[in-house]
Short mmCIF file of C-alpha atoms in Angstrom, two decimals:
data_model
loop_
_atom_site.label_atom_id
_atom_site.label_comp_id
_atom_site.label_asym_id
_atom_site.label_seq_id
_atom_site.Cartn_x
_atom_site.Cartn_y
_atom_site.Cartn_z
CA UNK A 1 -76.49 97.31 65.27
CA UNK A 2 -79.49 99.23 66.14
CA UNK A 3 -79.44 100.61 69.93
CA UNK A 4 -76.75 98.23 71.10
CA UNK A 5 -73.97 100.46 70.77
CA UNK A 6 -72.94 98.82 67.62
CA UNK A 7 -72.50 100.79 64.27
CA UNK A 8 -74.25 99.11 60.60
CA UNK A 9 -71.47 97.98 58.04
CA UNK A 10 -71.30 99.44 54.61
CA UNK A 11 -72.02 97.00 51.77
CA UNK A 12 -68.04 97.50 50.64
CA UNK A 13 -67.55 95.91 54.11
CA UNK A 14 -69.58 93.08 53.89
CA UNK A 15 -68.26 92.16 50.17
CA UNK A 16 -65.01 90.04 50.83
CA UNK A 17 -62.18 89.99 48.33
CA UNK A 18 -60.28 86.48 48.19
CA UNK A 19 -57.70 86.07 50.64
CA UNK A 20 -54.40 86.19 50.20
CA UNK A 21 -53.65 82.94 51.32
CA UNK A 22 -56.05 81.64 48.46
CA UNK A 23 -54.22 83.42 45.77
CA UNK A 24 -50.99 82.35 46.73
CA UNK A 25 -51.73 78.90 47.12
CA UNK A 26 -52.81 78.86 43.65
CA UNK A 27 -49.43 80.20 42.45
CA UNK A 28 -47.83 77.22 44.62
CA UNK A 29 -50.21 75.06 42.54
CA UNK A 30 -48.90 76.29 39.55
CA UNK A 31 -45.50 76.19 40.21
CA UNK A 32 -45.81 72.52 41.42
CA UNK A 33 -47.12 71.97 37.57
CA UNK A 34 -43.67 72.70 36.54
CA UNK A 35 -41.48 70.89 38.42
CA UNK A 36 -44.18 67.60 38.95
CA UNK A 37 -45.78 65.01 36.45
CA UNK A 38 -49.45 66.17 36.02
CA UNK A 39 -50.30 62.18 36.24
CA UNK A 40 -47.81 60.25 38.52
CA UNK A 41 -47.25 63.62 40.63
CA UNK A 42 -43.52 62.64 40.39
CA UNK A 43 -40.72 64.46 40.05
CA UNK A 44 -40.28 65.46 36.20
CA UNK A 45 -37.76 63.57 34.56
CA UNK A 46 -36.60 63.22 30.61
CA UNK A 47 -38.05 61.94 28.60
CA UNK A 48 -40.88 64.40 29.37
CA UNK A 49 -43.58 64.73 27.14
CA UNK A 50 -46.61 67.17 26.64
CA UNK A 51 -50.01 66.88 25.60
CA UNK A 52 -52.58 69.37 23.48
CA UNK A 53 -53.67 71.04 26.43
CA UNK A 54 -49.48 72.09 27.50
CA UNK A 55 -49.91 69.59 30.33
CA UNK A 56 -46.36 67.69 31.49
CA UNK A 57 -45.76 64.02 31.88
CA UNK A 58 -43.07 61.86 32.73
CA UNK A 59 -43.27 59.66 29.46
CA UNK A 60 -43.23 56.54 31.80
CA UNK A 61 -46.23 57.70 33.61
CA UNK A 62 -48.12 57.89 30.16
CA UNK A 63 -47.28 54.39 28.96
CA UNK A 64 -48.43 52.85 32.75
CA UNK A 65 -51.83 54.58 32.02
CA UNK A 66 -52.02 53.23 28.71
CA UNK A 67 -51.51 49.67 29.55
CA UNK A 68 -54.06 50.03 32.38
CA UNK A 69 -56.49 53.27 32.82
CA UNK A 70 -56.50 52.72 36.93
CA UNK A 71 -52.91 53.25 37.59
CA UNK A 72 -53.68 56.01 38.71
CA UNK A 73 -56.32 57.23 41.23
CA UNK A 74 -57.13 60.31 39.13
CA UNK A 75 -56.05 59.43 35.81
CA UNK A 76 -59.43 58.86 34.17
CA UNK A 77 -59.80 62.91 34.57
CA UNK A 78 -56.67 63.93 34.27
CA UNK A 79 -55.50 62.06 30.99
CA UNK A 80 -58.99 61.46 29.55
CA UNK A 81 -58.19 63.24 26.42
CA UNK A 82 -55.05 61.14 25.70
CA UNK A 83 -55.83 57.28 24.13
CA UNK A 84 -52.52 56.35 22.72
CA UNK A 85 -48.87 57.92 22.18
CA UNK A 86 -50.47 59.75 19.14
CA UNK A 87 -52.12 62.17 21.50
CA UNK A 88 -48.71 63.36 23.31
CA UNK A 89 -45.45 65.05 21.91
CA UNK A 90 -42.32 63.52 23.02
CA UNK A 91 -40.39 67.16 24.31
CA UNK A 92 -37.07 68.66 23.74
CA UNK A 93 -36.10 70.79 27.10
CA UNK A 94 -32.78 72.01 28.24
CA UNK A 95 -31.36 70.65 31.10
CA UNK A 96 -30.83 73.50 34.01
CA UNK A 97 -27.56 72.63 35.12
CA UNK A 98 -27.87 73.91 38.78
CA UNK A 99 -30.42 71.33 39.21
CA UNK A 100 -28.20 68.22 39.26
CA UNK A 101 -26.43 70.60 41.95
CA UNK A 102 -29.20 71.48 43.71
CA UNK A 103 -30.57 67.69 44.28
CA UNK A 104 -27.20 66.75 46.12
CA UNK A 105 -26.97 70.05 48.39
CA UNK A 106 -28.43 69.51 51.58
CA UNK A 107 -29.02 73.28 52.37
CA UNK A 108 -33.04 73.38 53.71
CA UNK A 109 -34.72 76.42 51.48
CA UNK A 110 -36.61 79.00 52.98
CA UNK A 111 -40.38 79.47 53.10
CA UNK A 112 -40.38 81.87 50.16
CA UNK A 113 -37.66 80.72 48.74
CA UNK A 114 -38.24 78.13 45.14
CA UNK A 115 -36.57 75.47 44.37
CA UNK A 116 -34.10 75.48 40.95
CA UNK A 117 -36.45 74.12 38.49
CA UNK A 118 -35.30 71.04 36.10
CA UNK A 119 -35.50 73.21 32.71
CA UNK A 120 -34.35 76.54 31.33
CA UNK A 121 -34.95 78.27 28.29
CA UNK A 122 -32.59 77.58 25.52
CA UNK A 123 -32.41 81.01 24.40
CA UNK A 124 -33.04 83.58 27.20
CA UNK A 125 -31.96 81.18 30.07
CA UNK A 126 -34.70 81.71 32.30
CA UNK A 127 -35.69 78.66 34.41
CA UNK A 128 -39.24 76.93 33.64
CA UNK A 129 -40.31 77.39 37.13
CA UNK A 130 -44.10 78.93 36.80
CA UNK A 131 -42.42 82.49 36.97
CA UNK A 132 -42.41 83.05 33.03
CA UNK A 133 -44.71 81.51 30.69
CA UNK A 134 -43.18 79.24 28.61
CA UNK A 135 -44.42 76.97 25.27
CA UNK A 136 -43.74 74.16 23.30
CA UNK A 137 -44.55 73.50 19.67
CA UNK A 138 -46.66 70.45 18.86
CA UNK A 139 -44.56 70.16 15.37
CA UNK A 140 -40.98 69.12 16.63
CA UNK A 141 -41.40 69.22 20.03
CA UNK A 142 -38.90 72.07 21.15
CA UNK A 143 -39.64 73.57 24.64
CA UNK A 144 -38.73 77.36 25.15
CA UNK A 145 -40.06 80.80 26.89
CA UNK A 146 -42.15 82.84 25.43
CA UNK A 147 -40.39 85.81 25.65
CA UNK A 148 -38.01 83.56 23.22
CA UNK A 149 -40.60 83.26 20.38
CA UNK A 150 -41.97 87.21 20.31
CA UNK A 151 -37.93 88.30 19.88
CA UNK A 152 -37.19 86.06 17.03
CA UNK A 153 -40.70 86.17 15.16
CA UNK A 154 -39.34 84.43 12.00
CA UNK A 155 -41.60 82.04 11.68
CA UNK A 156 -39.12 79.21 12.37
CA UNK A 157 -38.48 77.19 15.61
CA UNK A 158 -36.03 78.93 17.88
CA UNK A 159 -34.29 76.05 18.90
CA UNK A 160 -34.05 73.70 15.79
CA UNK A 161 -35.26 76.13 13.30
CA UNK A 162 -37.75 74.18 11.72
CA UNK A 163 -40.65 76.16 10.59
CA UNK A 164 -43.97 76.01 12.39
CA UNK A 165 -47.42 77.05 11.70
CA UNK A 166 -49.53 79.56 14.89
CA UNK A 167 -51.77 76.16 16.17
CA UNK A 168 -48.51 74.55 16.22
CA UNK A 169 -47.80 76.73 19.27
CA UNK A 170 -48.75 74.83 23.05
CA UNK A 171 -48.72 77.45 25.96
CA UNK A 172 -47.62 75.25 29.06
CA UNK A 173 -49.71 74.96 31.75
CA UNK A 174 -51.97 77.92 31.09
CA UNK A 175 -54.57 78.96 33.37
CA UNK A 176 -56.68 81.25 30.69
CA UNK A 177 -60.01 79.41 29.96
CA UNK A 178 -59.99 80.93 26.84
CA UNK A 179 -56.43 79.85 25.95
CA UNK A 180 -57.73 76.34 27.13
CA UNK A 181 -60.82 76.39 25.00
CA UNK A 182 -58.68 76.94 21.91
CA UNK A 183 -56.30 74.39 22.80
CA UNK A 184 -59.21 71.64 23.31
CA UNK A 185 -60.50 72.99 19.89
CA UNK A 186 -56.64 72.01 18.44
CA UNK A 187 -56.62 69.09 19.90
CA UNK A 188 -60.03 67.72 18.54
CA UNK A 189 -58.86 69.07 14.90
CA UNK A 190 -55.37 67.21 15.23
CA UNK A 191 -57.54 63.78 16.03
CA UNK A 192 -59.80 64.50 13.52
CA UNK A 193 -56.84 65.07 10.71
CA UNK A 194 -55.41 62.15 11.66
CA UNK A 195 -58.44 60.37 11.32
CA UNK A 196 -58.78 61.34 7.88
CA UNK A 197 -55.11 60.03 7.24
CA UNK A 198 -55.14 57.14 8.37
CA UNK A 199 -58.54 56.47 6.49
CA UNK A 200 -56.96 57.85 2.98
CA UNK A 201 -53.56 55.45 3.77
CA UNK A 202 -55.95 52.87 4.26
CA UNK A 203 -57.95 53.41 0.38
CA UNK A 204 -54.62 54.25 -1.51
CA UNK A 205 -53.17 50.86 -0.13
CA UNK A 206 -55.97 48.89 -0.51
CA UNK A 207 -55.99 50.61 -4.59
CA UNK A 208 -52.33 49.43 -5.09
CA UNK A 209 -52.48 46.14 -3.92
CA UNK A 210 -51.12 43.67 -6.59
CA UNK A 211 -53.78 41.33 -7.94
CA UNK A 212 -53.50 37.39 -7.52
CA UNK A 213 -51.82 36.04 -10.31
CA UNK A 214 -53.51 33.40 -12.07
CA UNK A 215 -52.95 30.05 -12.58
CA UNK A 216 -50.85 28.98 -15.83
CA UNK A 217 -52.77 27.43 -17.82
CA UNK A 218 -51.22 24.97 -19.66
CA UNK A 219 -51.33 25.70 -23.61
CA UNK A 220 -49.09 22.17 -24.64
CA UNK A 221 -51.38 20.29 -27.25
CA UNK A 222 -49.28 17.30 -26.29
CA UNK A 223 -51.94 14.85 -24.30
CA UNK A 224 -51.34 14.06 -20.56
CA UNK A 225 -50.23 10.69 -20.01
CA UNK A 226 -51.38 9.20 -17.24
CA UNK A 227 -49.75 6.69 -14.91
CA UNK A 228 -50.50 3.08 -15.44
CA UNK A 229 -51.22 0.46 -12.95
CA UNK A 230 -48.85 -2.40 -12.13
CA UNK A 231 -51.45 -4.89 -14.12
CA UNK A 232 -51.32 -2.59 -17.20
CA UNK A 233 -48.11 -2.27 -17.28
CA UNK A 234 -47.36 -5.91 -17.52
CA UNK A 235 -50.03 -6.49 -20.37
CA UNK A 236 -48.21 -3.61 -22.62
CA UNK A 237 -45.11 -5.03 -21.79
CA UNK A 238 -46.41 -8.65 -23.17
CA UNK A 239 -47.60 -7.14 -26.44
CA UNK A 240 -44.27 -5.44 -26.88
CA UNK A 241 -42.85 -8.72 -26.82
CA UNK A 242 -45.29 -10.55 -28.55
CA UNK A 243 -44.99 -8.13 -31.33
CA UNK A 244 -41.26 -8.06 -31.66
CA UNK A 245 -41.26 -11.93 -32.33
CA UNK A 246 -43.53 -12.18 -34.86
CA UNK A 247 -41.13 -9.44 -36.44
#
């Protein structure tokens, strides 16, 4: 700079655009969401379930961070939302049958190459691998791609063709804040509504529970006799006697 020879950068010089390397770890990242339990960081395995926010669990990774909250190291902020099984969806995924293969080869993958991923779409057959978005719906629990969903807009689940309202629709692992912001929204609205049910259960049972049934009362007009004592019973007895010999 100056009278050293040098020349002065232009500001487009000085402004740096995000490496490379940055952006592709963050794809790695993502990928790693689909084939790894966002709470144990194990291998996914069925039964997998989902929460509100489209994040995946191993169902046994849920229940040991429900019986005791420090498990796992990060589990306070990773499954803070999620206080009992009411709070995650129990999912139906196909099985990718090259996986099973692909866990006995021994063949060492390349550094660009991905690994076959656990699930595939039912209906287009595309692997769940962080390549495609894919969804779940929080009503029955079917798993499938998106691309699945916008071809058969019928209003009924692709897979088991049970019909579904739009919030009932989880994107998986999305990035979008706004998508997120929406889905935290959902989630707070499903807690609340079950709230509310559980509280209107509670009044309608507590409105049809049978009264205590009273005690008889006994209407006879017959008088209670009451047990005599050993020394009273003698004396009658005596009178009895007494009266049937002067008969």
């Amino acid at each position: 700079m100056g009278n050293d020879g040098g020349s002065i950068p232009r500001r487009s010089e000085m402004v740096r655009e995000k490496p490379k390397d940055e952006k592709a770890d963050r794809k790695n990242q993502l990928i790693a969401m689909y084939y790894h339990c966002a709470l144990s960081k194990r291998p996914l395995e069925a039964p997998v379930v989902g929460d509100g926010l489209g994040h995946l669990y191993n169902r046994e990774a849920v229940l040991e961070y429900l019986l005791g909250k420090n498990t796992f190291g990060d589990g306070a902020q990773v499954c803070q939302h999620i206080r009992s099984l009411r709070d995650i969806k129990t999912l139906t995924a196909k099985d990718n049958p090259a996986y099973e293969k692909s866990k006995k080869s021994t063949a060492i993958l390349s550094f660009d190459q991905q690994p076959v991923a656990p699930f595939v779409c039912p209906v287009t057959g595309k692997e769940m691998n962080g390549n495609a978005p894919f969804e779940f719906l929080w009503s029955c629990g079917c798993v499938f791609s998106a691309q699945a969903r916008k071809e058969i807009s019928s209003g009924l689940c692709v897979v088991c063709s049970e019909p579904f309202k739009s919030n009932d629709v989880v994107p998986i692992n999305s990035q979008d804040p706004e998508v997120l912001s929406l889905l935290k929204k959902e989630v707070d609205a499903r807690k609340q509504a079950e709230k509310t049910k559980r509280k209107h259960k509670k009044d309608d049972k507590s409105k049809h529970k049978p009264k205590q049934k009273r005690k008889r009362e006994d209407t006879s007009s017959e008088p209670v006799r009451l047990p005599l004592s050993h020394s009273a019973t003698n004396a009658e007895e005596k009178h009895t006697k007494a009266q049937r010999t002067a008969a």
